[in-house]
Amino acid sequence: MAKVKVGVAGYGVIGQRLADGVALQEDMELVGVADVAPTLSIRALRERGMPYALYTALPEKKGDLEAAGIPVSGTLEDLVQKVDVMLDATSAGVGAKNKELYTKYGKKAIFQGGEKNDVADVFFHGYANYEKGLDAQFLKLTSCNTTGLIRAVDCIDRKAGVEKVAITIIRRVADPGDYHRGLTNALQVDKAPSHQAVDLMTIMPHVNATGILVHTPVTHGHIITIVMTPKKDISADEALKYFDDHPRIRVVSLDEGFLGNASLFRYARDLGNPRGDMYEIALWKDTVVKSEGDIMFAINIPQESVTIPESIDGIRAVMGMQKDRIEATNTTNKYLGIGKWKDLS
């Protein structure tokens, strides 16, 4: 069976991780990546020996790339014509413009969470609504927080049903290396409900969700606390077992040294993971408690990498590579090496 040909538009925080993730999929071929300028990510790509072909998103900027010694294989329009599906990781609003190009050539595309929902046919999550993405032309991923949140809620929902959730998101203010948000020593609260709660209900309309978001002056990871009301009464130990069985949820504990977001980032680096990435969300077993019929727990969201597996699930859905969500997500997990720690336990 021929490999599915994939291109990536935007080689930034998410785009470079999408490229690496697709390159690991043995049933996919990464044709190339597109960007507009010799950014630090593109310069690093050159110093790595150009493992991926680079296409210029703006033909008039080709000279800037070549002046920096970066070889250019063509334009974004050239790349689009060579692929089956595009992963669009460009800045918010740019993807909607790129959609015109994808439509022109009848190509499928998957947009990241920063685009507006109306850019796509389906608001997509690999575990919660994989079937809705089958053979669609355009998908939009959920944001990093929503992706991890839905993993945890869907996990319990499929075992015991979930009536409602209340969430508090302790949100990193910027990605590592970003300066545009300035230097700060303050917390900031957004109006409720947070968009993550609203987005969860869009993906899982049978769950009543609300939430509050707090911006914090840190860069490595978000933490979400969740109070969940299952439809079926379950114990904290039962919930913990369900979480532990999920391939993209890693159960950790304070006693092991996982004290917070920084501990998880350091651990990922010590594992030798590129860029200190983890595809799994971490769930602290020390936080799983029961209050009457509710289950409360806390999770860590590695914001730069958490959406990569679901993005690849999206390729499998739109291309009809696997019709079953478990077969699809398991295949993605296998090639990304997700769940390796479980083999050691």
PDB file of N, CA, C and O in Angstrom, residues 11-12 38 45 88 92 122 132 204 206 262 287 292 296 338:
ATOM      1  N   TYR A  11       6.680  26.123  10.092  1.00  0.00           N
ATOM      2  CA  TYR A  11       7.686  25.311  10.770  1.00  0.00           C
ATOM      3  C   TYR A  11       8.117  26.010  12.060  1.00  0.00           C
ATOM      4  O   TYR A  11       9.257  26.360  12.264  1.00  0.00           O
ATOM      5  N   GLY A  12       7.124  26.213  12.939  1.00  0.00           N
ATOM      6  CA  GLY A  12       7.375  26.850  14.223  1.00  0.00           C
ATOM      7  C   GLY A  12       7.273  25.852  15.360  1.00  0.00           C
ATOM      8  O   GLY A  12       7.642  24.688  15.219  1.00  0.00           O
ATOM      9  N   PRO A  38      13.913  32.899   7.254  1.00  0.00           N
ATOM     10  CA  PRO A  38      14.973  32.134   7.934  1.00  0.00           C
ATOM     11  C   PRO A  38      14.910  32.310   9.448  1.00  0.00           C
ATOM     12  O   PRO A  38      15.790  32.912  10.074  1.00  0.00           O
ATOM     13  N   LEU A  45      17.172  23.822  11.216  1.00  0.00           N
ATOM     14  CA  LEU A  45      16.915  22.763  10.232  1.00  0.00           C
ATOM     15  C   LEU A  45      18.094  22.660   9.260  1.00  0.00           C
ATOM     16  O   LEU A  45      18.552  21.549   8.939  1.00  0.00           O
ATOM     17  N   ASP A  88      -1.600  22.176   8.688  1.00  0.00           N
ATOM     18  CA  ASP A  88      -1.386  23.614   8.705  1.00  0.00           C
ATOM     19  C   ASP A  88      -1.137  24.078  10.138  1.00  0.00           C
ATOM     20  O   ASP A  88      -2.027  24.043  10.987  1.00  0.00           O
ATOM     21  N   ALA A  92      -2.498  32.021  13.556  1.00  0.00           N
ATOM     22  CA  ALA A  92      -3.954  32.136  13.472  1.00  0.00           C
ATOM     23  C   ALA A  92      -4.355  33.083  12.351  1.00  0.00           C
ATOM     24  O   ALA A  92      -3.836  34.187  12.238  1.00  0.00           O
ATOM     25  N   VAL A 122     -14.981  19.505  10.511  1.00  0.00           N
ATOM     26  CA  VAL A 122     -15.105  18.764  11.764  1.00  0.00           C
ATOM     27  C   VAL A 122     -14.107  19.305  12.780  1.00  0.00           C
ATOM     28  O   VAL A 122     -12.931  19.504  12.462  1.00  0.00           O
ATOM     29  N   LYS A 132     -16.123  10.914  13.227  1.00  0.00           N
ATOM     30  CA  LYS A 132     -16.635  12.086  12.518  1.00  0.00           C
ATOM     31  C   LYS A 132     -15.625  12.635  11.514  1.00  0.00           C
ATOM     32  O   LYS A 132     -15.992  13.349  10.576  1.00  0.00           O
ATOM     33  N   MET A 204     -17.869  16.868  22.838  1.00  0.00           N
ATOM     34  CA  MET A 204     -18.643  15.921  23.651  1.00  0.00           C
ATOM     35  C   MET A 204     -19.902  16.619  24.144  1.00  0.00           C
ATOM     36  O   MET A 204     -19.996  17.018  25.314  1.00  0.00           O
ATOM     37  N   HIS A 206     -22.712  15.793  25.130  1.00  0.00           N
ATOM     38  CA  HIS A 206     -23.497  15.190  26.212  1.00  0.00           C
ATOM     39  C   HIS A 206     -22.929  15.510  27.589  1.00  0.00           C
ATOM     40  O   HIS A 206     -23.530  15.148  28.611  1.00  0.00           O
ATOM     41  N   ALA A 262       7.674  21.594  35.951  1.00  0.00           N
ATOM     42  CA  ALA A 262       9.113  21.631  35.701  1.00  0.00           C
ATOM     43  C   ALA A 262       9.742  20.252  35.851  1.00  0.00           C
ATOM     44  O   ALA A 262      10.673  19.894  35.122  1.00  0.00           O
ATOM     45  N   THR A 287      -3.541  13.156  43.430  1.00  0.00           N
ATOM     46  CA  THR A 287      -4.631  14.133  43.377  1.00  0.00           C
ATOM     47  C   THR A 287      -5.988  13.505  43.095  1.00  0.00           C
ATOM     48  O   THR A 287      -6.995  14.209  43.092  1.00  0.00           O
ATOM     49  N   GLU A 292     -18.131  12.745  47.678  1.00  0.00           N
ATOM     50  CA  GLU A 292     -19.470  12.225  47.392  1.00  0.00           C
ATOM     51  C   GLU A 292     -19.436  11.531  46.029  1.00  0.00           C
ATOM     52  O   GLU A 292     -18.676  10.598  45.831  1.00  0.00           O
ATOM     53  N   MET A 296     -12.109  14.088  41.688  1.00  0.00           N
ATOM     54  CA  MET A 296     -11.245  15.247  41.439  1.00  0.00           C
ATOM     55  C   MET A 296      -9.837  14.763  41.152  1.00  0.00           C
ATOM     56  O   MET A 296      -9.365  13.791  41.760  1.00  0.00           O
ATOM     57  N   ILE A 338       4.720   5.980  22.004  1.00  0.00           N
ATOM     58  CA  ILE A 338       3.929   6.326  23.179  1.00  0.00           C
ATOM     59  C   ILE A 338       3.668   5.075  24.007  1.00  0.00           C
ATOM     60  O   ILE A 338       3.323   4.022  23.489  1.00  0.00           O
TER      61      ILE A 338
END
